[in-house]
Coordinates of C-alpha atoms in Angstrom, one line a residue:
Chain A
X194 CA 0.0 -0.1 0.0
X195 CA 2.7 2.4 1.0
X196 CA 4.5 1.6 -2.5
X197 CA 1.2 2.5 -4.4
X198 CA 1.0 5.6 -2.4
X199 CA 4.5 6.6 -3.7
X200 CA 3.3 6.0 -7.3
X201 CA 0.4 8.0 -6.9
X202 CA 2.3 11.1 -5.5
X203 CA 5.1 10.8 -8.4
X204 CA 2.5 10.2 -11.5
X205 CA 0.4 12.8 -9.7
X206 CA 3.0 15.5 -10.1
X207 CA 4.1 14.3 -13.5
X208 CA 0.7 14.5 -14.7
X209 CA 0.2 18.3 -13.5
X210 CA 3.5 19.0 -15.5
X211 CA 2.4 17.6 -18.6
X212 CA -1.3 19.4 -18.8
X213 CA -1.4 21.1 -22.1
X214 CA -3.3 24.4 -22.8
X215 CA -6.4 23.9 -25.1
X216 CA -6.1 25.2 -28.8
X217 CA -7.5 28.2 -29.9
X218 CA -10.9 28.1 -31.5
X219 CA -10.8 30.0 -35.0
X220 CA -13.8 32.0 -35.7
X221 CA -14.7 31.9 -39.0
X222 CA -13.7 35.1 -41.0
X223 CA -15.6 36.8 -43.4
X224 CA -14.4 35.5 -46.9
X225 CA -12.9 37.8 -49.2
X226 CA -13.9 37.7 -52.9
X227 CA -11.3 38.1 -55.3
X228 CA -13.0 40.9 -57.3
X229 CA -12.7 43.1 -54.0
X230 CA -9.0 42.3 -54.0
X231 CA -8.6 43.6 -57.6
X232 CA -10.5 46.6 -57.9
X233 CA -8.9 49.8 -56.7
X234 CA -10.6 52.3 -54.3
X235 CA -9.2 55.0 -56.7
X236 CA -11.5 57.4 -58.0
X237 CA -9.7 57.8 -61.2
X238 CA -11.7 57.6 -64.2
X239 CA -8.8 56.0 -66.2
X240 CA -8.3 53.4 -63.9
X241 CA -11.9 52.5 -63.8
X242 CA -11.5 52.2 -67.5
X243 CA -8.9 49.9 -67.2
X244 CA -10.3 47.8 -64.9
X245 CA -13.5 47.7 -67.2
X246 CA -11.4 46.7 -70.0
X247 CA -9.6 43.9 -67.8
X248 CA -12.7 42.5 -66.7
X249 CA -14.1 42.3 -70.4
X250 CA -11.1 40.6 -71.7
X251 CA -11.1 38.2 -68.6
X252 CA -14.8 37.3 -69.5
X253 CA -14.2 37.3 -73.2
X254 CA -11.3 34.8 -72.6
X255 CA -12.9 32.6 -70.3
X256 CA -15.9 32.5 -72.5
X257 CA -13.6 31.0 -75.3
X258 CA -12.2 28.8 -72.8
X259 CA -15.4 27.6 -72.0
X260 CA -15.8 25.9 -75.5
X261 CA -13.0 23.9 -74.5
X262 CA -9.6 23.6 -73.2
X263 CA -10.7 20.6 -70.9
X264 CA -8.1 17.8 -70.6
X265 CA -8.4 13.9 -70.6
X266 CA -8.2 12.2 -67.2
X267 CA -4.9 12.4 -65.8
X268 CA -3.4 14.3 -68.6
X269 CA -2.2 17.9 -69.1
X270 CA -1.5 17.5 -73.3
X271 CA -3.5 19.9 -75.2
X272 CA -6.1 18.4 -77.8
X273 CA -6.4 20.2 -81.6
X274 CA -9.3 22.0 -80.2
X275 CA -7.9 23.2 -77.2
X276 CA -4.8 24.5 -79.3
X277 CA -7.4 26.1 -81.7
X278 CA -9.2 27.8 -78.7
X279 CA -6.0 29.1 -77.0
X280 CA -4.9 30.8 -80.4
X281 CA -7.9 32.8 -80.5
X282 CA -7.0 33.4 -76.9
X283 CA -3.3 34.5 -77.6
X284 CA -4.5 36.7 -80.3
X285 CA -6.4 38.5 -77.8
X286 CA -3.4 38.8 -75.3
X287 CA -1.1 39.8 -77.9
X288 CA -3.0 43.0 -78.5
X289 CA -3.8 43.8 -75.1
X290 CA -0.4 44.3 -73.9
X291 CA -1.5 46.5 -70.7
X292 CA -2.4 43.1 -69.0
X293 CA -0.8 40.1 -67.5
X294 CA -2.4 36.9 -67.1
X295 CA -2.3 33.8 -64.7
X296 CA -3.1 30.4 -66.3
X297 CA -4.8 28.3 -63.2
X298 CA -4.7 24.5 -63.6
X299 CA -7.6 22.7 -62.3
X300 CA -8.3 18.9 -61.9
X301 CA -10.8 16.6 -61.3
X302 CA -11.5 15.0 -57.6
X303 CA -9.9 11.7 -58.7
X304 CA -6.1 11.0 -58.0
X305 CA -4.5 12.2 -54.4
X306 CA -4.8 15.8 -53.4
X307 CA -0.8 16.5 -53.7
X308 CA -0.8 14.8 -57.2
X309 CA -3.4 17.0 -58.2
X310 CA -2.0 19.9 -56.9
X311 CA 0.9 19.2 -59.4
X312 CA -1.1 17.9 -62.4
X313 CA -3.2 21.4 -62.1
X314 CA 0.4 23.1 -62.6
X315 CA 1.5 21.0 -65.4
X316 CA -2.2 21.8 -67.2
X317 CA -1.3 25.4 -66.7
X318 CA 2.4 24.9 -67.8
X319 CA 1.1 23.5 -71.0
X320 CA -1.0 26.3 -71.7
X321 CA 1.9 28.6 -70.7
X322 CA 3.9 27.1 -73.4
X323 CA 1.6 27.2 -75.9
X324 CA 0.8 30.7 -75.4
X325 CA 4.6 31.7 -75.3
X326 CA 5.3 29.8 -78.5
X327 CA 2.5 31.5 -80.1
X328 CA 4.2 35.1 -79.0
X329 CA 2.5 36.1 -75.9
X330 CA 5.5 37.5 -74.1
X331 CA 6.7 35.1 -71.0
X332 CA 7.0 37.8 -68.9
X333 CA 3.1 38.8 -68.9
X334 CA 2.3 35.2 -67.9
X335 CA 2.2 33.2 -64.8
X336 CA 1.3 29.7 -63.9
X337 CA -0.7 28.7 -60.8
X338 CA -2.6 25.6 -59.8
X339 CA -5.6 25.0 -57.6
X340 CA -5.5 21.2 -58.0
X341 CA -9.0 19.7 -56.8
X342 CA -9.8 22.6 -54.6
X343 CA -12.0 24.6 -56.9
X344 CA -14.2 22.7 -59.0
X345 CA -16.3 24.2 -61.5
X346 CA -19.1 21.5 -61.1
X347 CA -19.4 20.2 -57.7
X348 CA -20.8 16.7 -58.4
X349 CA -19.1 13.3 -58.6
X350 CA -20.4 12.5 -62.1
X351 CA -18.1 11.4 -65.2
X352 CA -19.6 14.7 -66.7
X353 CA -19.0 16.5 -63.5
X354 CA -15.4 15.7 -63.4
X355 CA -14.9 16.4 -67.1
X356 CA -16.0 19.9 -66.6
X357 CA -13.4 20.0 -63.6
X358 CA -10.3 19.4 -65.6
X359 CA -9.8 22.6 -67.0
X360 CA -7.4 25.8 -67.3
X361 CA -8.9 29.1 -66.7
X362 CA -7.5 32.2 -66.9
X363 CA -7.0 35.5 -64.4
X364 CA -6.3 38.7 -66.2
X365 CA -4.6 41.5 -63.9
X366 CA -3.3 45.3 -64.8
X367 CA 0.1 44.9 -65.2
X368 CA 2.0 46.9 -62.5
Chain B
X800 CA -3.1 -25.2 -22.6
X801 CA -5.2 -22.6 -20.9
X802 CA -3.0 -23.7 -17.3
X803 CA 0.3 -22.8 -19.4
X804 CA -1.1 -19.4 -20.4
X805 CA -2.4 -18.5 -17.0
X806 CA 1.5 -19.7 -15.7
X807 CA 2.8 -17.3 -18.2
X808 CA 0.4 -14.5 -17.8
X809 CA 0.6 -14.4 -13.9
X810 CA 4.4 -14.2 -14.2
X811 CA 4.3 -11.7 -17.2
X812 CA 4.4 -8.8 -14.9
X813 CA 7.9 -10.1 -13.3
X814 CA 9.1 -10.1 -16.7
X815 CA 10.2 -7.3 -19.0
X816 CA 7.6 -5.9 -21.4
X817 CA 9.4 -7.3 -24.5
X818 CA 9.2 -10.6 -23.0
X819 CA 5.9 -10.2 -22.2
X820 CA 4.7 -9.2 -25.7
X821 CA 6.7 -12.3 -26.6
X822 CA 5.2 -14.8 -24.4
X823 CA 1.6 -13.2 -24.4
X824 CA 1.1 -11.6 -28.0
X825 CA 3.3 -13.6 -30.3
X826 CA 3.7 -17.1 -29.0
X827 CA 0.3 -17.6 -27.8
X828 CA -1.5 -15.3 -30.1
X829 CA -3.8 -14.3 -27.8
X830 CA -4.0 -10.6 -26.8
X831 CA -3.9 -9.9 -23.1
X832 CA -7.2 -9.5 -21.3
X833 CA -8.1 -6.7 -19.3
X834 CA -11.0 -6.7 -16.8
X835 CA -13.0 -3.5 -16.1
X836 CA -15.0 -2.8 -12.7
X837 CA -17.5 0.3 -12.7
X838 CA -15.7 2.9 -10.6
X839 CA -17.1 3.8 -7.6
X840 CA -19.2 6.9 -7.7
X841 CA -18.5 8.8 -4.2
X842 CA -20.0 12.0 -5.4
X843 CA -23.5 13.2 -6.6
X844 CA -22.4 13.5 -10.2
X845 CA -24.0 11.7 -13.0
X846 CA -21.7 11.2 -15.7
X847 CA -22.8 9.9 -19.1
X848 CA -21.8 6.4 -20.2
X849 CA -19.0 7.5 -22.7
X850 CA -17.6 9.7 -20.2
X851 CA -17.4 7.0 -17.5
X852 CA -13.7 6.3 -16.5
X853 CA -13.7 2.7 -17.0
X854 CA -15.3 3.0 -20.6
X855 CA -13.0 5.7 -21.7
X856 CA -10.1 3.3 -20.8
X857 CA -11.5 0.1 -22.1
X858 CA -12.4 2.0 -25.3
X859 CA -8.4 3.0 -25.6
X860 CA -7.4 -0.5 -24.8
X861 CA -9.4 -1.8 -27.6
X862 CA -8.4 0.8 -29.9
X863 CA -4.8 0.1 -29.2
X864 CA -5.2 -3.1 -30.7
X865 CA -3.0 -4.9 -27.8
X866 CA -5.7 -6.0 -25.4
X867 CA -9.1 -7.7 -25.5
X868 CA -11.2 -5.9 -22.7
X869 CA -14.3 -7.2 -20.8
X870 CA -16.5 -5.6 -18.1
X871 CA -17.9 -7.1 -14.9
X872 CA -19.5 -5.6 -12.1
X873 CA -17.2 -7.2 -9.8
X874 CA -14.4 -9.1 -9.5
X875 CA -14.9 -12.4 -11.0
X876 CA -12.0 -14.7 -10.5
X877 CA -13.6 -17.9 -12.1
X878 CA -15.2 -16.1 -15.2
X879 CA -12.1 -13.7 -15.3
X880 CA -9.6 -17.2 -15.3
X881 CA -11.7 -18.5 -18.3
X882 CA -11.6 -15.4 -20.1
X883 CA -7.6 -15.0 -19.4
X884 CA -7.9 -11.8 -17.7
X885 CA -4.4 -10.7 -16.8
X886 CA -5.0 -7.5 -14.9
X887 CA -7.9 -5.2 -14.0
X888 CA -8.8 -1.5 -13.7
X889 CA -10.9 -0.3 -10.9
X890 CA -11.0 3.1 -9.4
X891 CA -13.0 5.8 -7.2
X892 CA -14.4 9.1 -8.3
X893 CA -15.4 11.8 -6.0
X894 CA -15.6 15.6 -5.7
X895 CA -13.4 17.8 -3.7
X896 CA -14.7 21.0 -1.8
X897 CA -13.7 22.9 -4.9
X898 CA -16.0 21.1 -7.0
X899 CA -12.9 19.3 -9.0
X900 CA -13.3 16.0 -9.6
X901 CA -10.8 13.5 -7.9
X902 CA -10.4 10.0 -9.7
X903 CA -8.1 7.2 -7.9
X904 CA -7.4 4.9 -10.8
X905 CA -5.6 1.6 -10.5
X906 CA -4.4 -1.4 -12.8
X907 CA -4.3 -4.6 -10.8
X908 CA -2.7 -7.6 -11.6
X909 CA -5.2 -10.6 -11.5
X910 CA -4.8 -13.1 -8.9
X911 CA -2.4 -11.3 -6.4
X912 CA -4.5 -7.9 -6.7
X913 CA -0.9 -6.0 -6.9
X914 CA -0.9 -2.5 -8.1
X915 CA 0.7 -2.5 -11.5
X916 CA 0.2 1.1 -12.3
X917 CA -2.0 3.7 -10.3
X918 CA -2.7 7.4 -10.5
X919 CA -5.1 9.8 -8.4
X920 CA -5.9 12.9 -10.5
X921 CA -7.8 16.2 -9.8
X922 CA -9.2 17.6 -12.8
X923 CA -12.1 19.8 -14.5
X924 CA -14.9 17.6 -15.0
X925 CA -14.4 18.5 -18.8
X926 CA -11.1 17.1 -18.8
X927 CA -12.1 13.6 -17.8
X928 CA -11.5 12.2 -21.3
X929 CA -8.1 13.5 -21.4
X930 CA -7.4 12.5 -17.7
X931 CA -8.6 8.9 -18.5
X932 CA -6.3 9.0 -21.8
X933 CA -3.5 9.6 -20.0
X934 CA -4.0 6.8 -17.5
X935 CA -4.7 4.5 -20.6
X936 CA -1.6 5.3 -21.9
X937 CA 0.3 4.1 -18.9
X938 CA -1.5 0.8 -18.6
X939 CA -0.1 0.3 -22.0
X940 CA 3.5 1.3 -20.6
X941 CA 3.1 -1.0 -17.7
X942 CA 2.8 -3.9 -20.2
X943 CA 4.8 -2.9 -23.2
X944 CA 7.2 -0.3 -21.9
X945 CA 6.2 2.4 -24.1
X946 CA 3.2 4.8 -23.9
X947 CA -0.2 4.5 -25.7
X948 CA -1.0 7.0 -28.1
X949 CA -4.5 7.7 -26.3
X950 CA -3.3 11.4 -25.4
X951 CA -2.4 12.3 -29.0
X952 CA -4.5 14.1 -31.3
X953 CA -5.1 14.5 -35.1
X954 CA -5.4 17.4 -37.2
X955 CA -7.5 17.1 -40.6
X956 CA -9.1 19.1 -43.4
X957 CA -13.2 19.4 -42.7
X958 CA -15.2 20.9 -45.6
X959 CA -18.8 22.0 -45.1
X960 CA -20.9 24.4 -47.4
X961 CA -18.0 24.3 -50.0
X962 CA -15.4 25.7 -47.2
X963 CA -12.4 24.2 -46.0
X964 CA -11.1 24.4 -42.4
X965 CA -8.5 22.5 -40.3
X966 CA -9.8 20.7 -37.4
X967 CA -8.2 18.9 -34.6
X968 CA -10.0 16.2 -32.4
X969 CA -8.7 13.8 -29.7
X970 CA -6.9 10.6 -31.5
X971 CA -10.2 8.8 -31.0
X972 CA -12.3 11.5 -32.6
X973 CA -13.8 13.3 -29.4
X974 CA -13.1 16.9 -28.4
X975 CA -13.3 18.6 -32.2
X976 CA -12.0 21.8 -32.4
X977 CA -11.6 24.4 -35.6
X978 CA -8.1 25.6 -35.4
X979 CA -7.5 27.0 -38.9
X980 CA -10.2 28.8 -41.3
X981 CA -8.8 32.0 -43.1
X982 CA -11.7 32.7 -45.4
X983 CA -10.0 30.8 -48.2
X984 CA -9.1 27.2 -49.0
X985 CA -6.9 25.6 -46.3
X986 CA -5.4 22.3 -46.7
X987 CA -2.7 19.6 -46.1
X988 CA -2.1 20.0 -42.1
X989 CA 0.9 18.7 -40.6
X990 CA 2.1 18.9 -37.1
X991 CA 5.0 20.7 -35.8
X992 CA 7.4 18.5 -33.6
X993 CA 6.4 20.6 -30.6
X994 CA 2.4 19.7 -31.2
X995 CA 1.8 23.5 -30.8
X996 CA 1.6 24.5 -34.1
X997 CA 0.6 23.1 -37.7
X998 CA 1.9 23.6 -41.2
X999 CA -0.6 23.7 -43.8
X1000 CA -1.3 25.3 -47.1
X1001 CA -3.4 28.1 -47.7
X1002 CA -4.5 30.0 -50.8
X1003 CA -5.3 33.3 -48.7
X1004 CA -2.9 35.4 -51.0
X1005 CA -4.2 33.9 -53.9
X1006 CA -1.2 31.4 -54.3
X1007 CA -1.1 28.3 -52.5
X1008 CA 1.7 28.3 -50.1
X1009 CA 2.7 26.9 -46.7
X1010 CA 2.1 28.5 -43.9
X1011 CA 2.7 27.5 -40.1
X1012 CA 0.0 28.5 -37.4
X1013 CA 0.5 28.1 -33.7
X1014 CA -2.9 26.6 -32.6
X1015 CA -2.7 28.1 -29.0
X1016 CA -1.4 31.7 -29.8
X1017 CA -2.9 32.1 -33.6
X1018 CA 0.3 33.4 -34.7
X1019 CA 1.0 32.6 -38.3
X1020 CA 4.0 32.9 -40.6
X1021 CA 4.4 32.3 -44.2
X1022 CA 7.1 29.5 -44.4
X1023 CA 8.0 29.8 -48.0
X1024 CA 6.7 33.0 -49.1
X1025 CA 8.6 34.0 -52.3
X1026 CA 7.7 31.1 -54.6
X1027 CA 5.1 30.3 -57.0
X1028 CA 3.4 27.7 -55.0
X1029 CA 4.7 25.4 -52.4
X1030 CA 2.6 22.4 -50.7
X1031 CA 2.9 19.0 -49.1
X1032 CA 5.2 20.4 -45.6
X1033 CA 6.9 17.6 -43.9
X1034 CA 9.0 18.5 -40.8
X1035 CA 12.2 16.3 -40.2
X1036 CA 11.8 14.5 -36.4
X1037 CA 14.7 17.1 -35.4
X1038 CA 12.5 20.2 -36.0
X1039 CA 15.3 21.2 -38.3
X1040 CA 14.3 20.6 -42.1
X1041 CA 11.2 20.9 -44.0
X1042 CA 10.6 18.7 -46.7
X1043 CA 8.0 20.5 -49.2
X1044 CA 7.1 20.4 -53.2
X1045 CA 7.6 23.6 -54.9
X1046 CA 5.8 24.5 -58.2
X1047 CA 8.1 26.5 -60.7
X1048 CA 6.2 27.4 -64.1
X1049 CA 3.9 24.8 -63.4
X1050 CA 6.6 21.9 -62.8
X1051 CA 6.7 20.3 -59.4
X1052 CA 9.6 19.2 -57.5
X1053 CA 10.8 18.1 -54.1
X1054 CA 12.8 20.7 -51.9
X1055 CA 14.3 20.8 -48.6
X1056 CA 14.4 23.9 -46.4
X1057 CA 16.8 24.4 -43.3
X1058 CA 14.2 26.0 -41.0
X1059 CA 16.8 28.0 -39.2
X1060 CA 18.6 29.6 -42.2
X1061 CA 15.7 29.4 -44.7
X1062 CA 18.2 28.2 -46.9
X1063 CA 16.4 25.8 -49.8
X1064 CA 17.9 23.1 -51.6
X1065 CA 16.4 21.4 -54.5
X1066 CA 16.4 17.7 -54.2
X1067 CA 14.7 16.5 -57.3
X1068 CA 15.0 18.2 -60.7
X1069 CA 12.7 16.4 -63.4
X1070 CA 10.1 17.5 -65.7
X1071 CA 7.7 14.9 -63.9
X1072 CA 5.5 15.4 -61.2
X1073 CA 7.7 14.9 -58.1
X1074 CA 5.7 15.6 -54.7
X1075 CA 4.2 13.9 -51.5
X1076 CA 7.9 13.7 -50.2
X1077 CA 8.3 12.1 -46.5
X1078 CA 11.3 11.6 -44.3
X1079 CA 12.8 8.1 -42.8
X1080 CA 12.8 8.4 -39.0
X1081 CA 16.4 9.1 -39.0
X1082 CA 16.1 11.8 -41.7
X1083 CA 18.6 10.5 -44.1
X1084 CA 16.0 9.4 -46.5
X1085 CA 13.3 10.7 -48.6
X1086 CA 10.6 8.6 -50.1
X1087 CA 8.3 10.7 -52.4
X1088 CA 6.2 9.9 -55.6
X1089 CA 6.9 10.8 -59.2
X1090 CA 5.1 9.8 -62.7
X1091 CA 8.8 9.9 -64.4
X1092 CA 7.8 6.6 -65.4
X1093 CA 4.4 7.3 -66.9
X1094 CA 2.3 7.2 -64.0
X1095 CA 2.7 8.0 -60.3
X1096 CA 5.0 5.7 -58.4
X1097 CA 7.1 5.7 -55.3
X1098 CA 10.8 6.3 -55.1
X1099 CA 13.5 6.8 -52.8
X1100 CA 16.7 8.9 -52.6
X1101 CA 18.6 10.2 -49.7
X1102 CA 18.2 13.5 -48.2
X1103 CA 20.9 15.3 -50.3
X1104 CA 18.8 14.4 -53.7
X1105 CA 21.1 11.5 -54.8
X1106 CA 20.8 7.7 -55.0
X1107 CA 17.5 7.4 -56.5
X1108 CA 15.8 4.0 -56.4
X1109 CA 12.5 3.2 -57.4
X1110 CA 10.2 1.6 -54.8
X1111 CA 6.8 0.4 -56.3
X1112 CA 6.0 -1.2 -59.8
X1113 CA 2.6 -2.6 -59.2
X1114 CA -0.6 -0.5 -59.5
X1115 CA -1.4 2.4 -61.6
X1116 CA -1.1 5.2 -59.2
X1117 CA 0.6 4.9 -56.0
X1118 CA 1.2 8.2 -53.7
X1119 CA 1.1 9.5 -50.3
X1120 CA 4.0 7.4 -48.6
X1121 CA 4.4 7.7 -45.1
X1122 CA 7.5 6.5 -43.2
X1123 CA 6.5 4.3 -40.2
X1124 CA 8.0 5.5 -36.7
X1125 CA 10.4 2.9 -36.5
X1126 CA 11.5 3.0 -40.2
X1127 CA 10.7 -0.4 -41.2
X1128 CA 7.5 0.1 -43.3
X1129 CA 6.2 2.5 -45.5
X1130 CA 2.2 3.1 -45.8
X1131 CA 0.6 4.8 -48.9
X1132 CA -2.4 4.9 -50.9
X1133 CA -2.6 3.1 -54.5
X1134 CA -4.6 2.2 -57.0
X1135 CA -5.2 -0.8 -59.0
X1136 CA -7.6 -2.3 -61.4
X1137 CA -10.5 -1.7 -59.4
X1138 CA -10.1 2.2 -60.0
X1139 CA -10.4 2.7 -56.2
X1140 CA -7.8 4.0 -53.7
X1141 CA -6.6 1.4 -51.1
X1142 CA -4.1 1.6 -48.4
X1143 CA -0.9 -0.6 -48.6
X1144 CA 2.4 -1.3 -46.8
X1145 CA 5.3 -2.0 -47.8
X1146 CA 8.3 -3.7 -46.0
X1147 CA 11.4 -1.6 -46.2
X1148 CA 13.5 -4.7 -45.9
X1149 CA 11.7 -7.5 -47.8
X1150 CA 9.8 -4.7 -50.0
X1151 CA 6.7 -7.0 -49.8
X1152 CA 3.6 -5.1 -50.0
X1153 CA 0.4 -6.0 -47.8
X1154 CA -3.0 -4.6 -48.8
X1155 CA -4.9 -3.2 -45.8
X1156 CA -8.3 -1.7 -47.4
X1157 CA -10.3 -3.7 -50.2
X1158 CA -12.4 -1.1 -52.3
X1159 CA -14.6 0.0 -49.5
X1160 CA -14.8 3.3 -51.4
X1161 CA -11.6 5.2 -51.8
X1162 CA -8.9 5.1 -49.3
X1163 CA -6.5 7.8 -49.0
X1164 CA -3.8 9.9 -47.1
X1165 CA -2.7 7.1 -44.6
X1166 CA -0.8 8.4 -41.3
X1167 CA 1.0 6.5 -38.6
X1168 CA 0.0 7.0 -35.1
X1169 CA 3.5 7.8 -33.2
X1170 CA 3.7 4.3 -31.9
X1171 CA 3.2 2.7 -35.3
X1172 CA 0.4 0.5 -34.2
X1173 CA -2.4 2.6 -36.0
X1174 CA -3.1 4.2 -39.1
X1175 CA -5.7 7.1 -39.9
X1176 CA -6.7 7.5 -43.2
X1177 CA -9.8 9.0 -45.1
X1178 CA -12.5 6.9 -47.0
X1179 CA -15.6 7.1 -48.6
X1180 CA -17.0 3.7 -47.7
X1181 CA -20.0 5.7 -46.0
X1182 CA -20.4 8.6 -48.4
X1183 CA -18.4 11.3 -48.4
X1184 CA -14.9 10.9 -47.4
X1185 CA -14.3 10.7 -43.5
X1186 CA -11.4 10.0 -41.2
X1187 CA -10.9 6.4 -39.9
X1188 CA -8.2 4.9 -37.6
X1189 CA -7.4 1.1 -37.8
X1190 CA -4.5 -1.0 -36.5
X1191 CA -1.6 -1.3 -38.8
X1192 CA -3.0 -4.9 -39.9
X1193 CA -6.1 -3.6 -41.0
X1194 CA -8.0 -4.7 -38.0
X1195 CA -9.9 -2.7 -35.5
X1196 CA -11.7 -0.1 -37.8
X1197 CA -13.2 2.8 -36.3
X1198 CA -15.1 5.9 -38.0
X1199 CA -13.9 9.5 -36.2
X1200 CA -15.9 11.9 -38.3
X1201 CA -19.5 12.0 -39.8
X1202 CA -20.1 15.7 -40.1
X1203 CA -19.3 17.3 -43.8
X1204 CA -16.5 15.7 -45.6
X1205 CA -13.1 15.2 -43.7
X1206 CA -9.6 14.6 -45.2
X1207 CA -5.9 14.7 -45.2
X1208 CA -5.1 13.4 -41.5
X1209 CA -2.2 14.4 -39.7
X1210 CA -1.3 12.3 -36.6
X1211 CA 0.3 14.4 -33.9
X1212 CA 3.4 13.5 -32.2
X1213 CA 3.6 12.1 -28.5
X1214 CA 1.9 14.7 -26.4
X1215 CA 2.9 13.3 -22.8
X1216 CA 6.2 11.4 -21.7

């Protein structure tokens, strides 16, 4: 019995020392929409005009993109139709020199998260290479992957997944 | 035979833990059975069933995959003899003058009633699960020399209403808390060596990059700021280096960063996708996945980015490798002809591969418990992806999450010593 009391005392001290604080519970912040982040608060009309043009071009490009530039499962190669679509986009970009473009690569939810993050990058890279070969200045282009994080279609049918294997364009005003 | 086991078990306490394991678990093929008596309530408290001390400890011992448990109302020598009981857990709880809960816990040897381990805890009532996990870990230690993992925690990605957050829970899924939510997409949590911070990937500044956040103070830092994108953070066991995947112009390669100096070293240089790197426990080697052969497979290199060796040849898609804490195995997920992801374990000595899940939905992102006895992973077997744990041999499955979808678990290091 004496022995057990000693153990009690010793382990009690040990436990008291090992007590960790509880983690801070994180409140959910308000989300920041990307359009807010891009629009400057400047009253300058020129800036507003430029922003309007940027938006128009982004919309135009992504509308063209909707026709295709989807990718086969687990592939990053561009189809003939994708090349055709991208060449039309490249023509627009070559003219609109005041803008820079980020090519965003996206994947479906098949495959692992880490691999999809990289696969999205490869898709963006394929588009990047096509555009630079076509004549868009390399300095105006960036690549970026969202992997499987931003599906265009939330479902998990083959059709949904097909829609999610895509490249998307983000147009920014050159600084 | 029973008599022989009985003799072995009776003297087991006098042997070293390794010998106990040898005799009880390996030789006989029987897990030691622990009996649980209801803790005597000397307070006015009414504790819900799942918070009763004996139930928490019994659940821990079952989950550890090393014991069988039975519940009895009182010492029942005849029945316990038949059930091969080697020890029993008993205790008393009361409330002190400050309203704190006082729990006396005992692990007694069967037959002699000798105390194998005991502890007297004084605690806030809400810490009852944490306290009993502590007792469980020492019960396991008194048999196997090393602490159990009942006091460890899991971090994982929780998605609901289209938003991703990082949550932390106890290893058994209780005590869930949201610890990271920055309004953007956050994913790929990974514990730091002190269990106080999580590395993770956030898209809050548009680019997906690795951040580190202390979950107790909320202090957050960008770990690898000046790169196009960075993901899959993995800290070395000594806390000195970080492995990560860096994307440049859309091409992914594995890098290592010295966390003190910030110096980055490129370990793979290939046009293929090279990612999902993880350290060997001694930090000398790195396992990673690459599709340089046409499809993602596992490869080895040393931590300087040399001596490449291909590890897997089977299956169409192997990824997410994790080195076991003792360095002897690598767990990963892979897809074969069924098209579904399953969990596999490779022996690093024989290179033999054992399959642990069998097409029950997609099974991904396996991680080891710090004692290497359990594996946490995500599975779609019940619908949306949820976090499960199982023993390293694939038995003893337990579902930990049910709300929303939950993925990418990371298992903390030991939280007590």
